[in-house]
One Martini backbone bead per residue (centre of mass of N, CA, C, O) as a GRO file, in nm:
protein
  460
    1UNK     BB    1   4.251  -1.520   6.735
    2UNK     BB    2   4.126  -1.613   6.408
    3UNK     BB    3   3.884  -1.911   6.328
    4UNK     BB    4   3.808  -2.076   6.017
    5UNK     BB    5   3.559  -2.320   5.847
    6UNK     BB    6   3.450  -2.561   5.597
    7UNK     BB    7   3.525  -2.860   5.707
    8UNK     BB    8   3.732  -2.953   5.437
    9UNK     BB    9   4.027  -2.789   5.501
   10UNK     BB   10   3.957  -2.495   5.452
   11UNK     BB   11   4.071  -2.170   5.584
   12UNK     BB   12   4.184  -2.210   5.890
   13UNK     BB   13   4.296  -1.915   5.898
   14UNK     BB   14   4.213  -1.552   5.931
   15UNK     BB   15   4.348  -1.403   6.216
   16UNK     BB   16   4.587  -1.214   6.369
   17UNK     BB   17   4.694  -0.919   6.600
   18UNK     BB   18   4.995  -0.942   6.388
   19UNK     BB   19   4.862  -0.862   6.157
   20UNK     BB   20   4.813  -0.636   5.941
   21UNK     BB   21   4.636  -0.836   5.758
   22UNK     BB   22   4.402  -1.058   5.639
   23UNK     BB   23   4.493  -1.396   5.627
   24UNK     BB   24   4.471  -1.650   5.421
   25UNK     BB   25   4.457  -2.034   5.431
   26UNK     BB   26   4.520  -2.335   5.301
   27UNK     BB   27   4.574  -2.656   5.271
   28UNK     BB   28   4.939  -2.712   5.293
   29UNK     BB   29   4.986  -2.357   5.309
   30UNK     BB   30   5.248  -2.105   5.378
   31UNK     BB   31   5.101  -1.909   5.196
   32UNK     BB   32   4.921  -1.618   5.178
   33UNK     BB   33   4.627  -1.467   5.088
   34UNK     BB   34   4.604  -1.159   5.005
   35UNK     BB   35   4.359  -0.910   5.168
   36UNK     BB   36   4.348  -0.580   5.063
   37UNK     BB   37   4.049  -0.492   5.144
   38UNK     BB   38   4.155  -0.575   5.492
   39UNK     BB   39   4.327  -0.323   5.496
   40UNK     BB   40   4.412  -0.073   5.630
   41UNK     BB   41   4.191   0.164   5.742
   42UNK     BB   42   3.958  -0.102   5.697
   43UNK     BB   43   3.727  -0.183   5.882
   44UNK     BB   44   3.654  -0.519   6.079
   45UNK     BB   45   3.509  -0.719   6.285
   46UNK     BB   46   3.358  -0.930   6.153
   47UNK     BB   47   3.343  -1.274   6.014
   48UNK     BB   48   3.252  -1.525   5.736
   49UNK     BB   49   3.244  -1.806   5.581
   50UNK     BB   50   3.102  -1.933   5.254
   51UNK     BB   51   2.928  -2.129   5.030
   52UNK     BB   52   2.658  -2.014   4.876
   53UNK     BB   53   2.691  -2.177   4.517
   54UNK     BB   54   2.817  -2.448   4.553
   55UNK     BB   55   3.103  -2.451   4.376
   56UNK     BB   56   3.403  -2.403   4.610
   57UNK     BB   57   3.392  -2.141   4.627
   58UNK     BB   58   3.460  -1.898   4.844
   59UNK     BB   59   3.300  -1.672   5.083
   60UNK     BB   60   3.276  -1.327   5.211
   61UNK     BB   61   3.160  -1.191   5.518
   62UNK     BB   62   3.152  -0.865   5.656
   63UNK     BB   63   3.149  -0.637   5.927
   64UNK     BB   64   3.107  -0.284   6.032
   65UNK     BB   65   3.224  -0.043   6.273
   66UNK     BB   66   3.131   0.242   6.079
   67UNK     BB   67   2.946   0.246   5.866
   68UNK     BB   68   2.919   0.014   5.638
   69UNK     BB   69   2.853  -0.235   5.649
   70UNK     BB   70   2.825  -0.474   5.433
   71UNK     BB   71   3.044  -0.733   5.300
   72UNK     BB   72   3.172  -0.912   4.999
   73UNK     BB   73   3.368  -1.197   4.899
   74UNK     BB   74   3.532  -1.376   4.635
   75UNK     BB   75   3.647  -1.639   4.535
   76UNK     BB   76   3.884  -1.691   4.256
   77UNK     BB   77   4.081  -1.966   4.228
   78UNK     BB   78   4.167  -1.945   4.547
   79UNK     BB   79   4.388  -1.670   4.423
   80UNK     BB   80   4.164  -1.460   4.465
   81UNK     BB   81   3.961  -1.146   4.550
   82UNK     BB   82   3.603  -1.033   4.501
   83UNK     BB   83   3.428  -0.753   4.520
   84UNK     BB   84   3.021  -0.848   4.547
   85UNK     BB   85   2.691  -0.845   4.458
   86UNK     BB   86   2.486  -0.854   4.770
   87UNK     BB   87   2.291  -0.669   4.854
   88UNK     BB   88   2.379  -0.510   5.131
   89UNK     BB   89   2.439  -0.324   5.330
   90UNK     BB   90   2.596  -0.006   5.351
   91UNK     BB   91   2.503   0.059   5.594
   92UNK     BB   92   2.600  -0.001   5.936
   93UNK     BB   93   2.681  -0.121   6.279
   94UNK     BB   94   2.858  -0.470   6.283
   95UNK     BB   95   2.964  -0.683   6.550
   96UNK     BB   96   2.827  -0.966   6.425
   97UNK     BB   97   2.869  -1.322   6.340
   98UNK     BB   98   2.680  -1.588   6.182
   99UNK     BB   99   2.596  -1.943   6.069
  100UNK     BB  100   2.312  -2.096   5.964
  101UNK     BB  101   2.050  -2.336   5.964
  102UNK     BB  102   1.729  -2.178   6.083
  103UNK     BB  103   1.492  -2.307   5.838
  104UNK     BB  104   1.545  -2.598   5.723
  105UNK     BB  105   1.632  -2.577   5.377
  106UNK     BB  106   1.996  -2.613   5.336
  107UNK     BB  107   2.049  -2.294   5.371
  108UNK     BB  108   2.222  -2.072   5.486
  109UNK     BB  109   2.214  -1.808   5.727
  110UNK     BB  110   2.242  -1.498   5.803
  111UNK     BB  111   2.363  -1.318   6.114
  112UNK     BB  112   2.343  -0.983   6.227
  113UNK     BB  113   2.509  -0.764   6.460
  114UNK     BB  114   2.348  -0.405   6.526
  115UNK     BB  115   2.401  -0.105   6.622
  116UNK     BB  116   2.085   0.015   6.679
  117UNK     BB  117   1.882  -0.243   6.520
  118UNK     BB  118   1.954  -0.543   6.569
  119UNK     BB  119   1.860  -0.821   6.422
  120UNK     BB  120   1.951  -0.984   6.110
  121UNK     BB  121   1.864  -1.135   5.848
  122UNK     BB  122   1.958  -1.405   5.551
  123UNK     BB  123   1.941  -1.563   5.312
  124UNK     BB  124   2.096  -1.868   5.039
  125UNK     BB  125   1.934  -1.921   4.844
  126UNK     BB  126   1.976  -1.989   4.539
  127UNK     BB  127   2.276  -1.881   4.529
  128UNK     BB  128   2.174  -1.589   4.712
  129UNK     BB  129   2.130  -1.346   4.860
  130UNK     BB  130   1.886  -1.217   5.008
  131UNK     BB  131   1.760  -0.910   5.020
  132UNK     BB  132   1.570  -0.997   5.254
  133UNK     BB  133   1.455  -0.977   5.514
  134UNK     BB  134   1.332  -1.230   5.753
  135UNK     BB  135   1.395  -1.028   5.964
  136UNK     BB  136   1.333  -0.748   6.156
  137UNK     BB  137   1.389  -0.539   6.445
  138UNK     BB  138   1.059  -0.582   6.539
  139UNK     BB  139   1.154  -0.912   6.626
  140UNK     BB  140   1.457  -0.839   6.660
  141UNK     BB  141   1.556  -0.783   6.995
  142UNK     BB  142   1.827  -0.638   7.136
  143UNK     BB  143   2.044  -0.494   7.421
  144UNK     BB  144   2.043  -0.262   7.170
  145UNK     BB  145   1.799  -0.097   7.276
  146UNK     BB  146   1.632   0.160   7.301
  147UNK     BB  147   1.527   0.363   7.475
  148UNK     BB  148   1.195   0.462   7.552
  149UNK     BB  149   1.214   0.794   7.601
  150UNK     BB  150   1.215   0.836   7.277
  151UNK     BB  151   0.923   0.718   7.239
  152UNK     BB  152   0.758   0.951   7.347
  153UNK     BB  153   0.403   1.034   7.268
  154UNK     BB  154   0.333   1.119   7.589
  155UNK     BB  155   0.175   1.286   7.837
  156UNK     BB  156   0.064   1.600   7.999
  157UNK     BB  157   0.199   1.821   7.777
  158UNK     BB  158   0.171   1.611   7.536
  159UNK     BB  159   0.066   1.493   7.172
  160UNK     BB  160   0.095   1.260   6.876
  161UNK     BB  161   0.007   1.426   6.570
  162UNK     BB  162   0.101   1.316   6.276
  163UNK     BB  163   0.393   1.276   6.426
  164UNK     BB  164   0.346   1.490   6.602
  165UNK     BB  165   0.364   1.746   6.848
  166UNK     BB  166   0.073   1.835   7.087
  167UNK     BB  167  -0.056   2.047   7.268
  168UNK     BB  168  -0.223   2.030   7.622
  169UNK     BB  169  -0.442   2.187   7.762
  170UNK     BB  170  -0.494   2.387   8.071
  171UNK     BB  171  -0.484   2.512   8.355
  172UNK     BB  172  -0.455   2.902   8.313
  173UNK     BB  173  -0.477   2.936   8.059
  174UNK     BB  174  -0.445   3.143   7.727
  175UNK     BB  175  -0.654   3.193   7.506
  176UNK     BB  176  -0.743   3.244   7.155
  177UNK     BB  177  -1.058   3.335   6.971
  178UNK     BB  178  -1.153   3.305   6.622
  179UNK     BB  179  -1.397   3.461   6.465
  180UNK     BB  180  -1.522   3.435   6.132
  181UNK     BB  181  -1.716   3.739   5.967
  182UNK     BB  182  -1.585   3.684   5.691
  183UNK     BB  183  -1.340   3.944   5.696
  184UNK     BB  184  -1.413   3.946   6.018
  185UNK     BB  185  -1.238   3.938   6.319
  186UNK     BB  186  -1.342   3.804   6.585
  187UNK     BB  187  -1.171   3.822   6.931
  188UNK     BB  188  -1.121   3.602   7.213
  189UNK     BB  189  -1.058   3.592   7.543
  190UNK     BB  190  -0.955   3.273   7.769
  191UNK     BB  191  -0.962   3.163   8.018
  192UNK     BB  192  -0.866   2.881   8.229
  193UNK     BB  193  -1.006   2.674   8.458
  194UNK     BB  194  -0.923   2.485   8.763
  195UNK     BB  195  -1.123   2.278   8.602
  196UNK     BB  196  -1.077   2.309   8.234
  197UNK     BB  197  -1.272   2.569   8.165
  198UNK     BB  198  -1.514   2.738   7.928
  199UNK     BB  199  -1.641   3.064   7.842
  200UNK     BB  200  -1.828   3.087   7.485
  201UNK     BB  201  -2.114   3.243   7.407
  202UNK     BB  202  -2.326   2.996   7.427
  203UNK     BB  203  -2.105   2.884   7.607
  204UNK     BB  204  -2.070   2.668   7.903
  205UNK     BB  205  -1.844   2.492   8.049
  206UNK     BB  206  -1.608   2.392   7.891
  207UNK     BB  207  -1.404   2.101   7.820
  208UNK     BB  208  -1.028   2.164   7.737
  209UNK     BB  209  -0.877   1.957   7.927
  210UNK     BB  210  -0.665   1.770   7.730
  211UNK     BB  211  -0.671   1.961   7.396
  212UNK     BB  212  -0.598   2.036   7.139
  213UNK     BB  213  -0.626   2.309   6.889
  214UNK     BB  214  -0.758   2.155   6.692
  215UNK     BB  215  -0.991   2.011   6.881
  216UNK     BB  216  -1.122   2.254   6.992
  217UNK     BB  217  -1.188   2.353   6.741
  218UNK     BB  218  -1.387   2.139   6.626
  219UNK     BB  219  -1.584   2.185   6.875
  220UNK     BB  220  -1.675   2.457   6.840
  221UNK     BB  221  -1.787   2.419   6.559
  222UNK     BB  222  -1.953   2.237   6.572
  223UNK     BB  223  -2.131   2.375   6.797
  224UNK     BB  224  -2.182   2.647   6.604
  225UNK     BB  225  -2.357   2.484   6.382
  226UNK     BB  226  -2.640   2.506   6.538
  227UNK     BB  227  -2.628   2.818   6.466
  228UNK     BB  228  -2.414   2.865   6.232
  229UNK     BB  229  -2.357   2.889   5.874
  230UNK     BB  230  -2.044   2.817   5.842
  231UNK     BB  231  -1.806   2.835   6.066
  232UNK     BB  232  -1.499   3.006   6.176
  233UNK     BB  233  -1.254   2.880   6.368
  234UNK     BB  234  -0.991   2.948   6.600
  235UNK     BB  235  -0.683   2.839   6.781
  236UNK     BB  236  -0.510   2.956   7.062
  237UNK     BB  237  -0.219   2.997   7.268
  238UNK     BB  238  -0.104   3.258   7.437
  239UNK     BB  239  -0.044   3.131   7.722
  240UNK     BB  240   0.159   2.951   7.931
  241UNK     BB  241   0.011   2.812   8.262
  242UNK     BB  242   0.008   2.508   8.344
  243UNK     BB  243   0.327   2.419   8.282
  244UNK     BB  244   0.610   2.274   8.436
  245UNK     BB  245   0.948   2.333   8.522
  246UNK     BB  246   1.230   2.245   8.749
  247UNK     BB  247   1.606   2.432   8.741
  248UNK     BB  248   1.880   2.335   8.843
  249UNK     BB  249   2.215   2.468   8.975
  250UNK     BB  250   2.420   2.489   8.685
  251UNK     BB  251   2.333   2.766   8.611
  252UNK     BB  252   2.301   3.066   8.418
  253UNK     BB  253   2.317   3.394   8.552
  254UNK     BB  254   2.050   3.631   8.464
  255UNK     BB  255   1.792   3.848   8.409
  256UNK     BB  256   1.608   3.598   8.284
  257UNK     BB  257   1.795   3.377   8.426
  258UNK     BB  258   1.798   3.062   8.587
  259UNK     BB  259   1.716   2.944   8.842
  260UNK     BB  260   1.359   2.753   8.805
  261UNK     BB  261   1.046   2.825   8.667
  262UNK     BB  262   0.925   2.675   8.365
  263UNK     BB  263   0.716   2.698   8.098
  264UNK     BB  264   0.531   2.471   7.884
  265UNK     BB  265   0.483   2.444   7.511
  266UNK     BB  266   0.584   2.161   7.496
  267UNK     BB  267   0.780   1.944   7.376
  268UNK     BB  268   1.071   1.908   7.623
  269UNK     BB  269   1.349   1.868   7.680
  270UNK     BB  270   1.641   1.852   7.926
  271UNK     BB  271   1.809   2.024   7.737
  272UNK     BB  272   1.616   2.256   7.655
  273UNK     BB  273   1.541   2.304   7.980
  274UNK     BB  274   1.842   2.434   7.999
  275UNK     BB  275   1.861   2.640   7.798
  276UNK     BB  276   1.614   2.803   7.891
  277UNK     BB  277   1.756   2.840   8.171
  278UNK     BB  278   2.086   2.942   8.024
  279UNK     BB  279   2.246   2.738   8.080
  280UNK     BB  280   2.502   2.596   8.170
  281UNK     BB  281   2.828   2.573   8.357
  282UNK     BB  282   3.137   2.538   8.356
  283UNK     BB  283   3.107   2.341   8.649
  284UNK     BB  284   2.914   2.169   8.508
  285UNK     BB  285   2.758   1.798   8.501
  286UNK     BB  286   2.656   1.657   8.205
  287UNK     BB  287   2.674   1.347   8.327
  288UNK     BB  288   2.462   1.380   8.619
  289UNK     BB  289   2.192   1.446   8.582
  290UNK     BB  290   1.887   1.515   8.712
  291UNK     BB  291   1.525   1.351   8.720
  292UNK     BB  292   1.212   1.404   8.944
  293UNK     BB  293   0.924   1.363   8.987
  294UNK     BB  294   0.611   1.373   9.113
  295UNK     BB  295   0.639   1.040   9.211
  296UNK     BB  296   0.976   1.031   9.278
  297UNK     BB  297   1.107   0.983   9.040
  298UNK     BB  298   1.454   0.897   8.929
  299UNK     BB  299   1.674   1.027   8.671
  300UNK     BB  300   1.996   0.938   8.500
  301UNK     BB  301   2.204   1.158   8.295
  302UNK     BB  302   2.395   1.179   7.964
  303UNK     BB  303   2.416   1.440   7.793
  304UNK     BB  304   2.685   1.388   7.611
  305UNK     BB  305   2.560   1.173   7.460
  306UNK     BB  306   2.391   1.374   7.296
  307UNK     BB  307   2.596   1.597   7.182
  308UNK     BB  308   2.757   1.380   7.033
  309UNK     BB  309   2.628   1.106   6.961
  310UNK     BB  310   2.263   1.077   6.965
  311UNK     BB  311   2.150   0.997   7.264
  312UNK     BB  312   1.802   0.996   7.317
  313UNK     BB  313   1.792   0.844   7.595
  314UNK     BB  314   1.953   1.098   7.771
  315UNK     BB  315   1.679   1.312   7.619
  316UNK     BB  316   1.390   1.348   7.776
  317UNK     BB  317   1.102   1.391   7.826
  318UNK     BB  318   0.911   1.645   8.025
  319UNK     BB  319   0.697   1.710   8.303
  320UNK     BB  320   0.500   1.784   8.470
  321UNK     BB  321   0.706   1.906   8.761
  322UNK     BB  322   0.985   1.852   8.682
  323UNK     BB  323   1.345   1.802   8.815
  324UNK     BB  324   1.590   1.968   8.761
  325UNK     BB  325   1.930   1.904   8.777
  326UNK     BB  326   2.291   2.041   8.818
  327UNK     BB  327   2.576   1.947   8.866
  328UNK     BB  328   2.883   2.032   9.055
  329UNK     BB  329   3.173   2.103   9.046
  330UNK     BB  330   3.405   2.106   9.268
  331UNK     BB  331   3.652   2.286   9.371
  332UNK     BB  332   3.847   2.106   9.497
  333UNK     BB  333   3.844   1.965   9.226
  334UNK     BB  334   3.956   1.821   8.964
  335UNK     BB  335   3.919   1.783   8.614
  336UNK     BB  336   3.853   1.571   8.369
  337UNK     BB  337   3.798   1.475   8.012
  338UNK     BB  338   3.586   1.224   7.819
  339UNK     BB  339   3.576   1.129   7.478
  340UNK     BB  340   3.407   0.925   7.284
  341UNK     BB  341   3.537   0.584   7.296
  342UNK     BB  342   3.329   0.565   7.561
  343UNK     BB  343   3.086   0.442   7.806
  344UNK     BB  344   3.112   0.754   8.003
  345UNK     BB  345   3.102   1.000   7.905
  346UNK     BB  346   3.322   1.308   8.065
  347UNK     BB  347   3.364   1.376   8.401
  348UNK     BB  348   3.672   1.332   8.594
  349UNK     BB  349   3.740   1.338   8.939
  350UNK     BB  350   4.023   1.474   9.109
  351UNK     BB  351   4.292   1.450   9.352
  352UNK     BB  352   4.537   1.644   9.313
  353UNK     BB  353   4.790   1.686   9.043
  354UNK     BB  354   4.728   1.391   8.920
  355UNK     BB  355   4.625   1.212   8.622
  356UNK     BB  356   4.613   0.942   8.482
  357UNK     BB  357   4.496   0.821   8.196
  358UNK     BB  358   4.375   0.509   8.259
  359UNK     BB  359   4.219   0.587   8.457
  360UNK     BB  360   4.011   0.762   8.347
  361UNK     BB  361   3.909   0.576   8.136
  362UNK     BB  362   3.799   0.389   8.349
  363UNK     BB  363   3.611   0.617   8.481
  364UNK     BB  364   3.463   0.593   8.191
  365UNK     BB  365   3.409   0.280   8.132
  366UNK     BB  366   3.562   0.248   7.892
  367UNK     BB  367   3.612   0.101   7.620
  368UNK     BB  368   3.477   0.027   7.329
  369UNK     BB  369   3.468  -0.151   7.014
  370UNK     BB  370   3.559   0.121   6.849
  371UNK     BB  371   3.840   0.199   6.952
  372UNK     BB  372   4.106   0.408   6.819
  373UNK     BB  373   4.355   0.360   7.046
  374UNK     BB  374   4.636   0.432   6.902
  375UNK     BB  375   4.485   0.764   6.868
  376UNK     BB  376   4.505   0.873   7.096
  377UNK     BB  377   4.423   1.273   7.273
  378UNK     BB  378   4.573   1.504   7.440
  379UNK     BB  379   4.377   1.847   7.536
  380UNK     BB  380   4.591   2.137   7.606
  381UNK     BB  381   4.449   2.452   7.712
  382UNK     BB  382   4.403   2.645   7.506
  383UNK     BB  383   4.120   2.666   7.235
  384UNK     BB  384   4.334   2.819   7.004
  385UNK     BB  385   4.599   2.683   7.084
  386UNK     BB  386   4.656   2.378   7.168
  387UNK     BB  387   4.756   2.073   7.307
  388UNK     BB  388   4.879   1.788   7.163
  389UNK     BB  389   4.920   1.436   7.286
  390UNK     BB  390   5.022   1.152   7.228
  391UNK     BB  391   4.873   0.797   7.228
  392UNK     BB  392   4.864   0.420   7.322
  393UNK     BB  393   4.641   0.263   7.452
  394UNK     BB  394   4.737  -0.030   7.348
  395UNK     BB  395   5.020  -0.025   7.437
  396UNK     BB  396   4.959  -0.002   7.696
  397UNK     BB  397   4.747  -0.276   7.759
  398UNK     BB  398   4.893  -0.489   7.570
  399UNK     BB  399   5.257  -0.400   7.607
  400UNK     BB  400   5.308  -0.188   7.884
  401UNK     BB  401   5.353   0.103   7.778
  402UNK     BB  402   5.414   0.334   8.015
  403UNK     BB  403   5.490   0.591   7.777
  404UNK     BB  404   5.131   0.605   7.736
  405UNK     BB  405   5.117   0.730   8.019
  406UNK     BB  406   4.935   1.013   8.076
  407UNK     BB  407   4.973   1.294   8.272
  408UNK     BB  408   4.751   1.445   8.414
  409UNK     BB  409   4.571   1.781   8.395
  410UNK     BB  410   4.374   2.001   8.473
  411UNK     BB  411   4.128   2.025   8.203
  412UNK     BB  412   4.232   1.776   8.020
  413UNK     BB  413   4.166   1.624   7.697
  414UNK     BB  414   4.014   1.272   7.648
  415UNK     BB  415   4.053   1.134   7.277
  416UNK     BB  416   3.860   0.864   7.141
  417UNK     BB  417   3.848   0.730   6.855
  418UNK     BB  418   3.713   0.533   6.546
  419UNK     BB  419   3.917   0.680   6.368
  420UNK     BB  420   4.178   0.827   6.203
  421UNK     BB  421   4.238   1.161   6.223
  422UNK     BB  422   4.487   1.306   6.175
  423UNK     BB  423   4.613   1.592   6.161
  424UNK     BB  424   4.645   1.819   6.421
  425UNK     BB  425   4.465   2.033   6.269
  426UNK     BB  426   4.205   1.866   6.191
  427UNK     BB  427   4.138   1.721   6.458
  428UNK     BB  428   4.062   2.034   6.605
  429UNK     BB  429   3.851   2.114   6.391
  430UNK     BB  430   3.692   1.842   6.452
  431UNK     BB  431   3.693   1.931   6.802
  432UNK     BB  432   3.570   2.228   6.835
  433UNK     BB  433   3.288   2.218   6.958
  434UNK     BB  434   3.365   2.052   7.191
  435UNK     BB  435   3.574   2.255   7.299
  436UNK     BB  436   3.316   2.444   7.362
  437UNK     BB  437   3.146   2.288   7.559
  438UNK     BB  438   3.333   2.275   7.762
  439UNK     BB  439   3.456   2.561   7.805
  440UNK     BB  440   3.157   2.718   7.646
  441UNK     BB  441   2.888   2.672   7.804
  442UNK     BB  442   2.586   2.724   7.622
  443UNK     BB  443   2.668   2.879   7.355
  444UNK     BB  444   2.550   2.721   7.113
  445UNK     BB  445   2.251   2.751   7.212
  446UNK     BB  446   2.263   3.068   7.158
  447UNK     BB  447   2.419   3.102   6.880
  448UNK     BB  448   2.166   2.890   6.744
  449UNK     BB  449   1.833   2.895   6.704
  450UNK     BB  450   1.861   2.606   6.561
  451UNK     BB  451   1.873   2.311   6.812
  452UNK     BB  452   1.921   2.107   6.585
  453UNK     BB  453   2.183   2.237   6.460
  454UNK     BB  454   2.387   2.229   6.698
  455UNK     BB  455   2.376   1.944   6.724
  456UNK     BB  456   2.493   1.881   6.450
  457UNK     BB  457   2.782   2.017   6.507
  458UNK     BB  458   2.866   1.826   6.743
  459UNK     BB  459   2.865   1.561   6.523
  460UNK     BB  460   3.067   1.613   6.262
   0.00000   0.00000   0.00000
């Protein structure tokens, strides 16, 4: 139950887990002013009380679990809420509030904390919320930044020019290089040498490696502008033979593809990196994948969170000399899948004929605070046809009715929704995507060109 006021004795209740919606109390009523603004489907994690025009009448500010950011609503004459125009954020994942004078000017600020942007905060200067935030997330940042691997600008075998990653040539590659004398264009190809040097026209031992191929043109042109007036030179990588990544464990074996060391032509993820490599197998267990680097480093991945969720702190660029692990379910083990709003989406393996609902979600790490536990559905079956369960997380967990407790069986899929999904039918289709990944892997990133085009595909 949750408990707000304004220090004066007004509305000292605000709302409780057994109201269908958020019920207003004034001191000494009986009645309930009711706020039909926050009533389901609609949802607010938290809320805060606050008079901001010090009229008498009190504001509301309340921030969205679901992506839809802050909302404020205005009392008039203490009896109706209207909701009011304060500029604030309309997008954004906001789950807590608290309201302070923190820079001691004598009127109230806001302070929300924003799921993936850090905390923000506004004035309340002058009788109404100032839009400009005083902080952005650049100065206040907490334990919900995001990790640093998303933002590699560089590494041994790319590096970020003009928002772009760029090719760093190395030894072995094979260069082309082409010279424009008018309209005649003369070619020469050029490997780079084990200590990373060209020879080519004038010039001889040109130190080439670690330039990308604008650098290199640009050093180029320099120097034969020395000999020649307003030279043309282009300069491309034509085969690439420096860097390399090693993809092991439970990949897709054909032809072409399979365990093995692939050549790296410039920024690639470890997703990246396993569809190159031919892509998972049914068998693989894409939320513990490994990656160890050349000095020792390993680093634990759950892929899952970004082809779902778009977590792409879990789907780090590779370097050069890296090996990429792909851990497969033993074939001894069942195994059920756990996604939505769980702390660890992914594959959960049990032994023995079956597993609760319950234990499943726990070994998922738990539901998140945006989890629309009443939602639950267990999906079993063919996925052209699958059964679909209904489950009620929430009357588990909070009034212990364990017949919302459902026995899994290898194979089934458990997912946990952030708002309610509507008819079977409707939500079939709209984790259509996700039971193809789990079913038939690797099948997207093969059959669609565009891989971010895939990706954006099952986060729809």
């Amino acid at each position: 139950r949750v408990f707000t006021g304004d220090g004066r004795g007004g509305f000292r209740e605000a709302a409780g887990p057994d109201h269908d919606d958020i019920t207003m109390k004034g001191p000494g009523s009986d009645d309930g002013i009711s706020f039909d603004k926050m009533r389901k489907p609609n949802s607010y994690w938290q809320a805060v009380l606050l008079d901001i025009d010090r009229d008498g009448l009190m504001e509301i500010v309340a921030g969205s679990p679901e992506d839809k950011g802050l909302k404020m609503w205005k009392s008039s004459s203490g009896s109706s809420w209207k909701e009011a125009d304060a500029r604030l954020p309309q997008t954004g994942t906001f789950y807590d509030l608290i309201i302070t004078d923190f820079d001691g000017d004598g009127y109230e600020d806001i302070f929300a904390a924003s799921f993936g942007d850090g905390i923000k905060t506004w004035s309340t200067r002058q009788g109404k919320i100032d839009s400009k935030e005083i902080h952005t997330r650049d100065k206040i940042r907490g334990p919900v930044q995001k990790a640093k691997h998303e933002h590699v600008q560089e590494n041994q075998v790319f590096v970020t020019v003009d928002g772009k990653p760029e090719y760093k040539i190395g030894p072995l590659d094979i260069l082309e290089i082409t010279n424009w004398q008018g309209v005649e264009a003369k070619k020469e190809e050029v490997r780079v040498t084990a200590d990373g040097k060209i020879s080519i026209g004038f010039f001889n031992d040109l130190d080439v490696a670690g330039l990308t191929e604008r650098q290199l043109d640009d050093k180029i042109t320099t120097l034969m502008g020395r000999y020649i007036k307003k030279p043309s030179i282009a300069v491309r990588v034509k085969q690439y033979k420096s860097y390399s990544v090693m993809v092991l464990g439970a990949i897709i074996t054909s032809d072409n593809s399979g365990p093995g060391k692939y050549n790296l032509s410039g920024r690639t993820t470890v997703l990246e990196a396993i569809t190159i490599a031919g892509g998972p197998r049914l068998d693989a267990n894409l939320g513990d994948i490994k990656v160890r680097s050349k000095n020792g480093r390993s680093t634990t991945l759950n892929i899952y969170k970004t082809m779902l969720e778009g977590d792409q702190s879990q789907n780090i660029p590779v370097n050069n000399g890296d090996m990429i692990y792909v851990p497969q379910v033993t074939k001894e083990d069942n195994r059920v899948y756990v996604f939505g709003e769980v702390n660890k989406p992914g594959i959960v393996t049990f032994k023995g004929g079956k597993l609760s609902m319950f234990d499943a979600i726990a070994q998922a790490g738990g539901v998140t605070v945006f989890a629309h536990e009443e939602d639950t559905r267990i999906v079993r079956g063919d996925i052209s046809q699958p059964e679909v369960i209904l489950a009620d997380y929430e009357k588990l967990v909070e009034e212990g009715d364990y017949t919302q407790n459902v026995d899994l069986i290898n194979g089934d899929l458990v997912y946990i929704p952030r708002s309610a999904m509507g008819s079977v039918n409707r939500f079939v289709k709209r984790i259509q995507p996700l039971l193809e990944l789990i079913y038939i892997p690797g099948r997207i990133a093969r059959d669609i060109e565009d891989f971010d085009a895939a990706m954006e595909r099952l986060r729809e």
